[in-house]
mmCIF file of C-alpha atoms in Angstrom:
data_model
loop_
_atom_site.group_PDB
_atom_site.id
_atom_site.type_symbol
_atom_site.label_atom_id
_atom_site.label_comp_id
_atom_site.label_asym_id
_atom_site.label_seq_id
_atom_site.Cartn_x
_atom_site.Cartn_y
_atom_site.Cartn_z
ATOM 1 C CA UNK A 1 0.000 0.000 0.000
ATOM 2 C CA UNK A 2 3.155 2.459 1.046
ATOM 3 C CA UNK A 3 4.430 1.759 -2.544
ATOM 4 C CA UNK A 4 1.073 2.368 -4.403
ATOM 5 C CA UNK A 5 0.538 5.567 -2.345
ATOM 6 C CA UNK A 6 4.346 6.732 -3.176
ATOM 7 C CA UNK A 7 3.628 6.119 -6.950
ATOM 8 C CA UNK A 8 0.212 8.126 -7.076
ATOM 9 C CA UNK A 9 2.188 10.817 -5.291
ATOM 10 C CA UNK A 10 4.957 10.982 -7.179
ATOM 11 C CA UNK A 11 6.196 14.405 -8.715
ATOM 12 C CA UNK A 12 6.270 13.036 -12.340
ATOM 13 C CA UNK A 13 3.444 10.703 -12.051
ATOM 14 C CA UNK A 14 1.148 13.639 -10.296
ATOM 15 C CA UNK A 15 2.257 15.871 -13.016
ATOM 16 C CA UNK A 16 1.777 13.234 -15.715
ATOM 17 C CA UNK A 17 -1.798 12.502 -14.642
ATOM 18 C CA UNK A 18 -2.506 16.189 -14.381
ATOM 19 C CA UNK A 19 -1.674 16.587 -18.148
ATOM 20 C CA UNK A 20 -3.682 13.677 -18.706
ATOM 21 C CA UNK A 21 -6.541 15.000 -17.060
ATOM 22 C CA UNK A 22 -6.378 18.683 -17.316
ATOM 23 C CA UNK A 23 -9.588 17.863 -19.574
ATOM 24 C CA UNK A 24 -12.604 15.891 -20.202
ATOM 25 C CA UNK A 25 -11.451 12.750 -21.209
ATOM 26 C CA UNK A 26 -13.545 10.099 -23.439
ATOM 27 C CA UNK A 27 -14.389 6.270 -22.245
ATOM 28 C CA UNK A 28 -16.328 3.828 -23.896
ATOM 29 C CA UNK A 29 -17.285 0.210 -23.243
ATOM 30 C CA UNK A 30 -19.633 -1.548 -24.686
ATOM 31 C CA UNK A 31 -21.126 0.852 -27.162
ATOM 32 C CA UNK A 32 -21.431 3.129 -24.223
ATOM 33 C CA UNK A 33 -18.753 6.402 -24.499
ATOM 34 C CA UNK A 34 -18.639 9.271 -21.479
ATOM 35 C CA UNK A 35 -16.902 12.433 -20.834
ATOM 36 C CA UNK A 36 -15.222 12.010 -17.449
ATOM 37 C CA UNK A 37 -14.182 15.026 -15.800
ATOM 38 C CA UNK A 38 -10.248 15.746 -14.511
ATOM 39 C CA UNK A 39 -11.589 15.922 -11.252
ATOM 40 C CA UNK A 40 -13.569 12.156 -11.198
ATOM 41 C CA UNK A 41 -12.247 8.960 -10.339
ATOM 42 C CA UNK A 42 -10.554 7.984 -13.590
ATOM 43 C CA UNK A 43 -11.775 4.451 -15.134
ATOM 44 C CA UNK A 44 -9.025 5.081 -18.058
ATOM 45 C CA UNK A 45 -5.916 4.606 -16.042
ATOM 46 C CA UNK A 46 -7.505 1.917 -13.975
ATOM 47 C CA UNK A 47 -8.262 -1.285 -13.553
ATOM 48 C CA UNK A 48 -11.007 -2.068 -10.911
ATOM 49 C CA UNK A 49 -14.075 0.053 -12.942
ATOM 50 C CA UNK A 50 -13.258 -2.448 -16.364
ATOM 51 C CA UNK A 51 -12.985 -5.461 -13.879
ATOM 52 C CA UNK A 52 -16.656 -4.439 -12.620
ATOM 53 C CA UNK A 53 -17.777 -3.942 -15.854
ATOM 54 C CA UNK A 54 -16.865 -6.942 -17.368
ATOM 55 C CA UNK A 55 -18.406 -8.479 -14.162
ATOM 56 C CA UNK A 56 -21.733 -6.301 -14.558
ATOM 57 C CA UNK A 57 -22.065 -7.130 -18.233
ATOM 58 C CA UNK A 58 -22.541 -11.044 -17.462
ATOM 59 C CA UNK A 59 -25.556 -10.411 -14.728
ATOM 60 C CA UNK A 60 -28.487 -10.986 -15.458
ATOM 61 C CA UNK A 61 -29.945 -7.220 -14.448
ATOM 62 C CA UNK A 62 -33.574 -7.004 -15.950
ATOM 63 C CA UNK A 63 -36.178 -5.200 -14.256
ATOM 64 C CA UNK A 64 -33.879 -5.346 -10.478
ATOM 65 C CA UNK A 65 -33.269 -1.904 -8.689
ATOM 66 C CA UNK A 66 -29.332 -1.352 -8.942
ATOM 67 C CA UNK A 67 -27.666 0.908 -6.630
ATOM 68 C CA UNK A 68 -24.230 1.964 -7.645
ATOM 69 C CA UNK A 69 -22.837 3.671 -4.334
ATOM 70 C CA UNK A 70 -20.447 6.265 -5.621
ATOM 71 C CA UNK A 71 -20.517 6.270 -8.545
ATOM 72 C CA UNK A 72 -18.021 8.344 -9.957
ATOM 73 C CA UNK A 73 -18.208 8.329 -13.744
ATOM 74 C CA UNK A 74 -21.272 6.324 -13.834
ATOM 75 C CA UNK A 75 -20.294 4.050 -16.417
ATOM 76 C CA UNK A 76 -21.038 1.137 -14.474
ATOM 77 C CA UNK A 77 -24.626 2.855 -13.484
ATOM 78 C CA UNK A 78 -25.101 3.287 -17.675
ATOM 79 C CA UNK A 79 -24.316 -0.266 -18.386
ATOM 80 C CA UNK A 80 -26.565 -1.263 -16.212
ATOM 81 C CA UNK A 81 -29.551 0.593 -17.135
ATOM 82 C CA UNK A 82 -28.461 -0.536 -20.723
ATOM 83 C CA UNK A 83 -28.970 -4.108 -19.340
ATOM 84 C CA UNK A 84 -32.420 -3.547 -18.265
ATOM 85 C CA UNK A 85 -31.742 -2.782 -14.534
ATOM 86 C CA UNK A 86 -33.548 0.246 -12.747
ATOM 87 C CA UNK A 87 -30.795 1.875 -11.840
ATOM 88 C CA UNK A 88 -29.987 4.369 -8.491
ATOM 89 C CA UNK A 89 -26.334 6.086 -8.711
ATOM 90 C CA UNK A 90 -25.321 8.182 -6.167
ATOM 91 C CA UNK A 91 -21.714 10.255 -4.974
ATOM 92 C CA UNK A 92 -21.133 13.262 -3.090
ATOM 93 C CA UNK A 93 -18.984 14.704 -6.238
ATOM 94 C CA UNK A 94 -21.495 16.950 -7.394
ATOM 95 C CA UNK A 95 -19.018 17.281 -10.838
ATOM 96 C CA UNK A 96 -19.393 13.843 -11.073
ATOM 97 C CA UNK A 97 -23.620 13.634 -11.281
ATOM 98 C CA UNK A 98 -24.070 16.491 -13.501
ATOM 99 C CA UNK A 99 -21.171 14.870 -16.095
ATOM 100 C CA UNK A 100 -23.317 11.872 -15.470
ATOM 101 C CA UNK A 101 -26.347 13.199 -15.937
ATOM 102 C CA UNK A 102 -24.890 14.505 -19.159
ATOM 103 C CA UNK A 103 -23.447 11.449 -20.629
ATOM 104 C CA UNK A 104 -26.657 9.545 -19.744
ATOM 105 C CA UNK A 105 -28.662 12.098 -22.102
ATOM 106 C CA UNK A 106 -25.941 11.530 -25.025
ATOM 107 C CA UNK A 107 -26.611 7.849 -24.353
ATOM 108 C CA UNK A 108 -30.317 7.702 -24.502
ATOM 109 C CA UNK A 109 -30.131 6.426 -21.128
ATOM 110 C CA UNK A 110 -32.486 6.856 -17.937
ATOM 111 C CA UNK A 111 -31.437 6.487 -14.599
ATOM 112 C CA UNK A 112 -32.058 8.067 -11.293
ATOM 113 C CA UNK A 113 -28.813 10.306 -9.626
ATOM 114 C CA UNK A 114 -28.780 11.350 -5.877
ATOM 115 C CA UNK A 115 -26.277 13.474 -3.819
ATOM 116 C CA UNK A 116 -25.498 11.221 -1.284
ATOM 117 C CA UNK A 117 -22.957 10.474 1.441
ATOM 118 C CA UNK A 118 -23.313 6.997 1.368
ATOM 119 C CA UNK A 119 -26.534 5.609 2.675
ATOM 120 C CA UNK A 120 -27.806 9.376 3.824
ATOM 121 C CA UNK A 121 -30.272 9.755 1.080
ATOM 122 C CA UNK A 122 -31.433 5.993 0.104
ATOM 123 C CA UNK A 123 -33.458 6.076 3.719
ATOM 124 C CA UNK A 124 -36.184 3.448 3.695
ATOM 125 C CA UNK A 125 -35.049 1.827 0.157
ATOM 126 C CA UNK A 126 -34.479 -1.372 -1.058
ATOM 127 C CA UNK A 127 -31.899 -2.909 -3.936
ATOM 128 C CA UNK A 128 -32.090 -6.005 -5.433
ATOM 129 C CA UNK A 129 -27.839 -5.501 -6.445
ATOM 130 C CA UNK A 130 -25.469 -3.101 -5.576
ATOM 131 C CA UNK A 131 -22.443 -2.487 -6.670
ATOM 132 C CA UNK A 132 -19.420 -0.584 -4.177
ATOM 133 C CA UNK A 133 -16.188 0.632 -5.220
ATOM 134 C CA UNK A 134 -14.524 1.841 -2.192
ATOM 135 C CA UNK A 135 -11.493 4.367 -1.595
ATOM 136 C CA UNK A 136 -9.281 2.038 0.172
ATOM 137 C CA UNK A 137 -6.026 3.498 0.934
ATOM 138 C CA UNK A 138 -6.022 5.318 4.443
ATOM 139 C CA UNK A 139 -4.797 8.784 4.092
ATOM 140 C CA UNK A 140 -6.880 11.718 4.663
ATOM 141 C CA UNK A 141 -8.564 13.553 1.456
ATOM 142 C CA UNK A 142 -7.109 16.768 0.694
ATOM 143 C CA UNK A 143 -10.435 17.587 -1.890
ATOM 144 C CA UNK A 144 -13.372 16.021 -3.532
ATOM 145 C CA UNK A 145 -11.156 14.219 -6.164
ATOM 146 C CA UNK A 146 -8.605 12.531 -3.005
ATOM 147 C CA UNK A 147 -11.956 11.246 -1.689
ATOM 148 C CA UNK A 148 -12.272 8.540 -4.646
ATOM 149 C CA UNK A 149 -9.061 7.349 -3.625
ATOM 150 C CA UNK A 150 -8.667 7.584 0.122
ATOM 151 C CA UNK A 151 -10.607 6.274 3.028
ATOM 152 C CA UNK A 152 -9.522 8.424 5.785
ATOM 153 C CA UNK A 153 -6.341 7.851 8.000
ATOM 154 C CA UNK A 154 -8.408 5.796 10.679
ATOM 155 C CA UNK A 155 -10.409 3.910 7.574
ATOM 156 C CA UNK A 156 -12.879 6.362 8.405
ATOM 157 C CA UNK A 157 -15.265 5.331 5.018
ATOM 158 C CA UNK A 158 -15.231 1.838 6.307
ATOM 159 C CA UNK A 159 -16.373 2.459 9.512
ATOM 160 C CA UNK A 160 -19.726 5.035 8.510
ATOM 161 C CA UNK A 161 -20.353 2.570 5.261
ATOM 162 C CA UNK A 162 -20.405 -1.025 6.926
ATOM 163 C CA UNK A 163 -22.873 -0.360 9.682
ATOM 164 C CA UNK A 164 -25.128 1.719 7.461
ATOM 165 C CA UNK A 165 -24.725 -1.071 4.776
ATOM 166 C CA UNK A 166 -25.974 -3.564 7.176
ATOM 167 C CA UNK A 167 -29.041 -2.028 7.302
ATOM 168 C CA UNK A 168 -29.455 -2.957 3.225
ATOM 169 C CA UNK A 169 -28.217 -6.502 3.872
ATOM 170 C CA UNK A 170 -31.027 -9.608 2.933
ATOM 171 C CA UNK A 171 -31.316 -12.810 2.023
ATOM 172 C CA UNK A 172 -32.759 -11.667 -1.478
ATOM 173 C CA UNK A 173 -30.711 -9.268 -2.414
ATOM 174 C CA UNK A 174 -26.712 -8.823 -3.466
ATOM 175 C CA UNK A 175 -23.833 -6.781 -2.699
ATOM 176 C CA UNK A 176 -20.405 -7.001 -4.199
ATOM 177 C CA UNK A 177 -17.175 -4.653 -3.134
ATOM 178 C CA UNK A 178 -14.254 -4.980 -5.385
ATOM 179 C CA UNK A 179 -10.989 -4.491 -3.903
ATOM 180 C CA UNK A 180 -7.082 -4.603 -4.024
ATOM 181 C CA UNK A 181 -3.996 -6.668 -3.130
ATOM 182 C CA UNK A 182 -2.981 -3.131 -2.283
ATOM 183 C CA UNK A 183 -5.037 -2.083 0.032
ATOM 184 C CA UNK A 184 -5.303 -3.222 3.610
ATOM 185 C CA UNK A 185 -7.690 -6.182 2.992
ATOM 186 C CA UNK A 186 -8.052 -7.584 6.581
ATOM 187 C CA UNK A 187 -8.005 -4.207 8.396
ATOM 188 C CA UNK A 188 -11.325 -3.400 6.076
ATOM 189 C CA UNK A 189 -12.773 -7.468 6.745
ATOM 190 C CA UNK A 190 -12.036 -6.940 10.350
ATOM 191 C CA UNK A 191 -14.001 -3.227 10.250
ATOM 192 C CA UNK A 192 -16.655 -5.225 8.465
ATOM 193 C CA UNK A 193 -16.806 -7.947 10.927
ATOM 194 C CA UNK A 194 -17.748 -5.300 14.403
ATOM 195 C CA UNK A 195 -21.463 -5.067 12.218
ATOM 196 C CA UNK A 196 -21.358 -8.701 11.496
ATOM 197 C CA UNK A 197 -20.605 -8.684 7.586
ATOM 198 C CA UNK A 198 -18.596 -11.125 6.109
ATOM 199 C CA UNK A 199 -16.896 -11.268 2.476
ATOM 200 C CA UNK A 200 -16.655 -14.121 -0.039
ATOM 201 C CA UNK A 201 -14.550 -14.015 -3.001
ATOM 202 C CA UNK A 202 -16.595 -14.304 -6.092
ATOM 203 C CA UNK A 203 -13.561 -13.372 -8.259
ATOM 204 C CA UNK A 204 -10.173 -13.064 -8.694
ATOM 205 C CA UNK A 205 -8.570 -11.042 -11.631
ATOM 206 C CA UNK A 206 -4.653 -10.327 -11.948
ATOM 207 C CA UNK A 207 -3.838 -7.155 -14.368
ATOM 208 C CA UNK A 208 -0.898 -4.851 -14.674
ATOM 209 C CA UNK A 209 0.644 -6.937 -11.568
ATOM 210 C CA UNK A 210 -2.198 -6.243 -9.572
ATOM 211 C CA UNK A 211 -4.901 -8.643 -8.341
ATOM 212 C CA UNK A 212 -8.395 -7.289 -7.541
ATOM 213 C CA UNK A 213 -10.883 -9.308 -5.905
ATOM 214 C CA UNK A 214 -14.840 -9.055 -5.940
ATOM 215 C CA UNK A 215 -16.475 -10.137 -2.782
ATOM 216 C CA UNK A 216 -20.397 -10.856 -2.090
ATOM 217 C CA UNK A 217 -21.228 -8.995 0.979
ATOM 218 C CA UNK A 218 -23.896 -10.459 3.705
ATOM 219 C CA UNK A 219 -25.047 -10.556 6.839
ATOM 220 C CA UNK A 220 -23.798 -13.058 9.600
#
């Protein structure tokens, strides 16, 4: 995790992604291409959103509510309302709903977009699959971009999300988190575990020397 975090922070690799992204930048999959803002989490340059999205595409979505819970770019959201599912995304970047909004338009694409801090706005609603890409690294966000990336020094994400998760939990329904080799994996299980939630590996996917690993989230 020290090394990942030492890479992203980098002089020349800061300055390289900032010339990268010092516009709008196009990404399609699937027949499905969005603007993505310089200050959204970036599905170009990595690896997890295309891992979820070739995990998406093989669900069988039609007709069940989908919550994506932070969305970000929204792609996954879009596939999934291209798959038939009636679909919830939600962030607190409010840059990242309006580009969202936008690209959904250009897509012929309905969906419904909250403002929300996790669970804060889904009171007293129910999801037959959703979908969570955390931050995972524990530093503390400098600005609304950092917060895609990093959980908090004190895994501060983990600890609001998991017990407000629980609350979402049933035997009906599913939840998947995808996560990294790089990150802390059993400091987040063992968060998980004080609201009695456990994780199963559903997949394992090596790329660019990294492994990422889906889990199905429930209830003990």
């Amino acid at each position: 995790m020290r090394n990942f975090i030492k890479k992203i922070t980098h002089p020349f690799l800061k300055f390289g992604l900032q010339l990268y992204y010092f516009k709008p930048r196009t990404f399609c999959y699937d027949g499905i291409c969005i603007k993505v803002h310089p200050d959204v989490f970036p599905p170009h340059l990595t690896i997890s959103t295309t891992i979820l999205l070739d995990f998406i595409k093989e669900k069988e979505l039609n007709n069940k509510t989908f919550l994506e819970l932070g969305c970000g770019s929204g792609i996954i959201s879009l596939l999934a309302t291209q798959k038939g599912a009636k679909v919830t995304a939600t962030d607190i970047n409010t840059t990242a709903l309006e580009f969202l909004s936008d690209n959904a338009k250009k897509n012929n694409l309905e969906l419904e977009i909250i403002e929300s801090d996790l669970f804060q706005s889904l009171t007293e609603r129910t999801f037959d699959c959703i979908i969570i890409n955390p931050p995972y690294y524990p530093k503390n966000p400098k600005n609304i971009k950092e917060q895609a990336w990093f959980c908090g020094e004190h895994f501060d994400y983990f600890e609001a999300l998991f017990p407000q998760l629980k609350n979402y939990l049933t035997l009906s329904n599913e939840t998947f988190m995808i996560l990294s080799e790089d990150c802390e994996l059993e400091k987040i299980k063992a968060i998980a575990s004080k609201s009695d939630i456990a994780f199963t590996l559903v997949l394992e996917k090596k790329a660019v020397s990294e492994k990422n690993y889906i889990y199905i989230i429930t209830s003990l």
